[in-house]
mmCIF file of C-alpha atoms in Angstrom:
data_model
loop_
_atom_site.group_PDB
_atom_site.id
_atom_site.type_symbol
_atom_site.label_atom_id
_atom_site.label_comp_id
_atom_site.label_asym_id
_atom_site.label_seq_id
_atom_site.Cartn_x
_atom_site.Cartn_y
_atom_site.Cartn_z
ATOM 1 C CA MET B 276 -3.183 23.636 -0.434
ATOM 2 C CA PHE B 277 -1.523 24.983 -3.576
ATOM 3 C CA THR B 278 -2.536 28.598 -3.039
ATOM 4 C CA ASP B 279 0.603 30.247 -4.386
ATOM 5 C CA VAL B 280 2.157 28.009 -7.016
ATOM 6 C CA ARG B 281 4.066 30.498 -9.202
ATOM 7 C CA ARG B 282 1.526 33.160 -8.197
ATOM 8 C CA ARG B 283 -1.180 31.551 -10.295
ATOM 9 C CA LYS B 284 -4.842 31.790 -9.407
ATOM 10 C CA VAL B 285 -6.234 28.666 -7.755
ATOM 11 C CA VAL B 286 -9.883 27.730 -8.133
ATOM 12 C CA ASN B 287 -10.784 25.239 -5.424
ATOM 13 C CA SER B 288 -13.651 22.775 -5.587
ATOM 14 C CA GLU B 289 -12.525 20.883 -2.487
ATOM 15 C CA THR B 290 -15.410 19.810 -0.286
ATOM 16 C CA GLU B 291 -15.769 19.217 3.418
ATOM 17 C CA HIS B 292 -18.119 16.385 4.307
ATOM 18 C CA LEU B 293 -20.656 17.124 7.042
ATOM 19 C CA ILE B 294 -22.944 14.165 7.707
ATOM 20 C CA ARG B 295 -26.169 14.788 9.637
ATOM 21 C CA ASN B 296 -29.589 13.150 9.362
ATOM 22 C CA ASP B 297 -28.611 10.970 6.380
ATOM 23 C CA GLN B 298 -27.516 14.037 4.405
ATOM 24 C CA THR B 299 -24.068 14.943 3.172
ATOM 25 C CA ARG B 300 -23.689 18.719 2.962
ATOM 26 C CA PHE B 301 -20.947 20.315 0.941
ATOM 27 C CA PRO B 302 -19.935 23.918 1.643
ATOM 28 C CA ASN B 303 -19.036 25.769 -1.546
ATOM 29 C CA ARG B 304 -15.612 27.260 -0.764
ATOM 30 C CA THR B 305 -16.244 30.030 -3.305
ATOM 31 C CA SER B 306 -19.686 31.218 -2.184
ATOM 32 C CA GLY B 307 -19.986 29.772 1.330
ATOM 33 C CA GLU B 308 -23.364 28.221 0.444
ATOM 34 C CA LYS B 309 -24.178 24.674 1.496
ATOM 35 C CA SER B 310 -25.989 22.178 -0.701
ATOM 36 C CA VAL B 311 -27.262 18.694 -0.036
ATOM 37 C CA ALA B 312 -25.433 16.447 -2.474
ATOM 38 C CA SER B 313 -26.730 13.100 -1.283
ATOM 39 C CA HIS B 314 -29.451 11.860 1.010
ATOM 40 C CA GLY B 315 -31.673 8.870 1.559
ATOM 41 C CA GLY B 316 -34.644 8.770 -0.826
ATOM 42 C CA ARG B 317 -33.900 9.674 -4.494
ATOM 43 C CA GLU B 318 -33.205 7.722 -7.679
ATOM 44 C CA TYR B 319 -29.397 7.204 -7.903
ATOM 45 C CA THR B 320 -27.672 5.239 -5.153
ATOM 46 C CA VAL B 321 -24.093 4.500 -4.131
ATOM 47 C CA GLY B 322 -23.985 2.197 -1.134
ATOM 48 C CA GLN B 323 -26.264 3.658 1.526
ATOM 49 C CA TYR B 324 -26.378 7.081 -0.147
ATOM 50 C CA VAL B 325 -28.857 8.356 -2.684
ATOM 51 C CA VAL B 326 -27.434 11.044 -4.951
ATOM 52 C CA ASP B 327 -29.385 14.259 -5.467
ATOM 53 C CA VAL B 328 -28.005 15.150 -8.911
ATOM 54 C CA PRO B 329 -29.688 18.590 -9.214
ATOM 55 C CA SER B 330 -28.281 19.719 -5.848
ATOM 56 C CA PHE B 331 -24.837 18.403 -6.738
ATOM 57 C CA GLU B 332 -24.942 20.206 -10.089
ATOM 58 C CA ASN B 333 -26.142 23.436 -8.445
ATOM 59 C CA LEU B 334 -23.075 23.280 -6.217
ATOM 60 C CA ALA B 335 -20.394 21.988 -8.584
ATOM 61 C CA LEU B 336 -21.165 23.380 -12.040
ATOM 62 C CA PRO B 337 -20.889 27.094 -11.124
ATOM 63 C CA LEU B 338 -17.276 26.438 -10.100
ATOM 64 C CA PHE B 339 -16.517 25.347 -13.664
ATOM 65 C CA ARG B 340 -18.356 28.377 -15.081
ATOM 66 C CA ASN B 341 -16.428 30.677 -12.734
ATOM 67 C CA LEU B 342 -13.219 29.129 -14.002
ATOM 68 C CA ASP B 343 -14.200 29.871 -17.604
ATOM 69 C CA SER B 344 -15.040 33.487 -16.801
ATOM 70 C CA SER B 345 -11.846 34.105 -14.823
ATOM 71 C CA CYS B 346 -9.415 32.673 -17.377
ATOM 72 C CA SER B 347 -6.601 34.945 -18.404
ATOM 73 C CA SER B 348 -3.337 34.332 -20.163
ATOM 74 C CA ASP B 349 -1.941 32.802 -16.947
ATOM 75 C CA ARG B 350 -2.323 29.080 -16.474
ATOM 76 C CA GLN B 351 -4.641 28.188 -13.587
ATOM 77 C CA VAL B 352 -4.941 25.242 -11.214
ATOM 78 C CA PHE B 353 -8.373 23.669 -10.723
ATOM 79 C CA ILE B 354 -8.761 21.203 -7.860
ATOM 80 C CA ILE B 355 -11.368 18.453 -8.098
ATOM 81 C CA ASP B 356 -11.957 16.196 -5.106
ATOM 82 C CA GLU B 357 -13.132 13.736 -6.499
ATOM 83 C CA VAL B 358 -14.356 12.193 -9.740
ATOM 84 C CA GLY B 359 -16.063 9.111 -8.296
ATOM 85 C CA LYS B 360 -19.238 7.061 -8.531
ATOM 86 C CA MET B 361 -21.576 9.711 -7.107
ATOM 87 C CA GLU B 362 -20.302 12.461 -9.383
ATOM 88 C CA LEU B 363 -20.641 10.297 -12.494
ATOM 89 C CA PHE B 364 -24.444 10.396 -12.312
ATOM 90 C CA SER B 365 -24.172 13.948 -13.660
ATOM 91 C CA GLN B 366 -23.556 14.145 -17.402
ATOM 92 C CA ALA B 367 -23.092 17.916 -17.071
ATOM 93 C CA PHE B 368 -20.306 17.309 -14.523
ATOM 94 C CA ILE B 369 -18.615 14.808 -16.848
ATOM 95 C CA ARG B 370 -18.771 17.323 -19.729
ATOM 96 C CA SER B 371 -17.361 20.068 -17.494
ATOM 97 C CA VAL B 372 -14.484 17.889 -16.290
ATOM 98 C CA ARG B 373 -13.682 16.874 -19.890
ATOM 99 C CA GLN B 374 -13.657 20.501 -21.051
ATOM 100 C CA THR B 375 -11.442 21.492 -18.132
ATOM 101 C CA LEU B 376 -8.999 18.647 -18.814
ATOM 102 C CA ASP B 377 -8.883 19.720 -22.479
ATOM 103 C CA SER B 378 -8.251 23.385 -21.584
ATOM 104 C CA LEU B 379 -4.932 24.886 -22.588
ATOM 105 C CA VAL B 380 -4.931 27.334 -19.658
ATOM 106 C CA VAL B 381 -5.944 25.040 -16.782
ATOM 107 C CA SER B 382 -4.012 22.380 -14.902
ATOM 108 C CA VAL B 383 -6.213 20.007 -12.926
ATOM 109 C CA LEU B 384 -5.192 18.509 -9.606
ATOM 110 C CA GLY B 385 -7.806 15.908 -8.829
ATOM 111 C CA THR B 386 -8.573 12.631 -7.193
ATOM 112 C CA ILE B 387 -9.948 9.482 -8.770
ATOM 113 C CA PRO B 388 -10.692 6.192 -7.046
ATOM 114 C CA VAL B 389 -8.295 3.262 -7.101
ATOM 115 C CA PRO B 390 -9.585 0.674 -9.593
ATOM 116 C CA SER B 391 -11.604 -2.032 -7.898
ATOM 117 C CA GLY B 392 -14.495 -4.117 -9.102
ATOM 118 C CA LYS B 393 -16.283 -2.886 -12.194
ATOM 119 C CA PRO B 394 -14.298 -0.097 -13.924
ATOM 120 C CA LEU B 395 -15.883 3.365 -14.037
ATOM 121 C CA GLY B 396 -15.742 4.366 -17.712
ATOM 122 C CA PHE B 397 -15.063 8.081 -17.296
ATOM 123 C CA VAL B 398 -12.566 7.500 -14.482
ATOM 124 C CA GLU B 399 -10.657 5.086 -16.723
ATOM 125 C CA GLU B 400 -10.808 7.645 -19.545
ATOM 126 C CA ILE B 401 -9.120 10.152 -17.221
ATOM 127 C CA ARG B 402 -6.596 7.602 -15.938
ATOM 128 C CA THR B 403 -5.473 6.643 -19.463
ATOM 129 C CA ARG B 404 -5.198 10.157 -20.936
ATOM 130 C CA LYS B 405 -1.702 10.848 -22.242
ATOM 131 C CA ASP B 406 -1.739 14.289 -20.587
ATOM 132 C CA VAL B 407 -2.585 12.896 -17.116
ATOM 133 C CA THR B 408 -0.086 11.774 -14.499
ATOM 134 C CA VAL B 409 -1.521 9.434 -11.877
ATOM 135 C CA PHE B 410 0.067 9.225 -8.429
ATOM 136 C CA THR B 411 -1.007 6.323 -6.257
ATOM 137 C CA VAL B 412 -1.129 7.444 -2.639
ATOM 138 C CA THR B 413 -0.749 4.692 -0.052
ATOM 139 C CA LYS B 414 -0.269 4.568 3.707
ATOM 140 C CA GLU B 415 3.406 3.904 3.055
ATOM 141 C CA ASN B 416 4.032 6.896 0.749
ATOM 142 C CA ARG B 417 1.403 9.478 1.741
ATOM 143 C CA ASP B 418 3.816 11.438 3.936
ATOM 144 C CA VAL B 419 6.582 11.632 1.312
ATOM 145 C CA ILE B 420 4.775 11.916 -2.047
ATOM 146 C CA LEU B 421 3.814 15.604 -1.763
ATOM 147 C CA PRO B 422 7.092 17.018 -3.218
ATOM 148 C CA GLU B 423 6.688 14.779 -6.281
ATOM 149 C CA VAL B 424 3.111 15.974 -6.815
ATOM 150 C CA VAL B 425 4.092 19.651 -6.356
ATOM 151 C CA SER B 426 6.972 19.242 -8.804
ATOM 152 C CA ALA B 427 4.674 17.725 -11.448
ATOM 153 C CA LEU B 428 2.156 20.532 -10.933
ATOM 154 C CA LYS B 429 4.863 23.178 -11.285
ATOM 155 C CA ASP B 430 6.009 21.503 -14.518
ATOM 156 C CA CYS B 431 2.452 21.740 -15.857
ATOM 157 C CA LEU B 432 2.282 25.418 -14.999
ATOM 158 C CA LYS B 433 5.619 26.087 -16.744
ATOM 159 C CA GLN B 434 4.340 24.582 -19.997
ATOM 160 C CA SER B 435 2.325 27.692 -20.760
ATOM 161 C CA ALA B 436 4.675 30.262 -19.210
#
């Protein structure tokens, strides 16, 4: 993980998937709390999963608020894994991602899905931003692409130094 890129603070929203009893639990790396982000039985579905938007927002949105409150003159890195179909049911999440991408003191390292089928509007908005660099990770390049990604991230951090 990019924990010491030019001694900048890293705010991590990476999640670890734990699947039990048709629930996906996401530990909050900042607080240690676990929330149910999807389970069988609510209104929004992606494949076999039903998305519990309030639980997702209770987990994800405080990370964005913590970022806002911890901003200093140093550029920060914010990691988002991922902006995908499930996350897009939350308008508050979309607004938070947009604000973070527009921030002058935050560089975002995130994942978006490879285009397939019907385009996801907000994902395509991110993909086509002039200030976004997209790296396509494949089986063939996944073991050698890391230096290129780190170099691009370092360049972003230098822009405000």
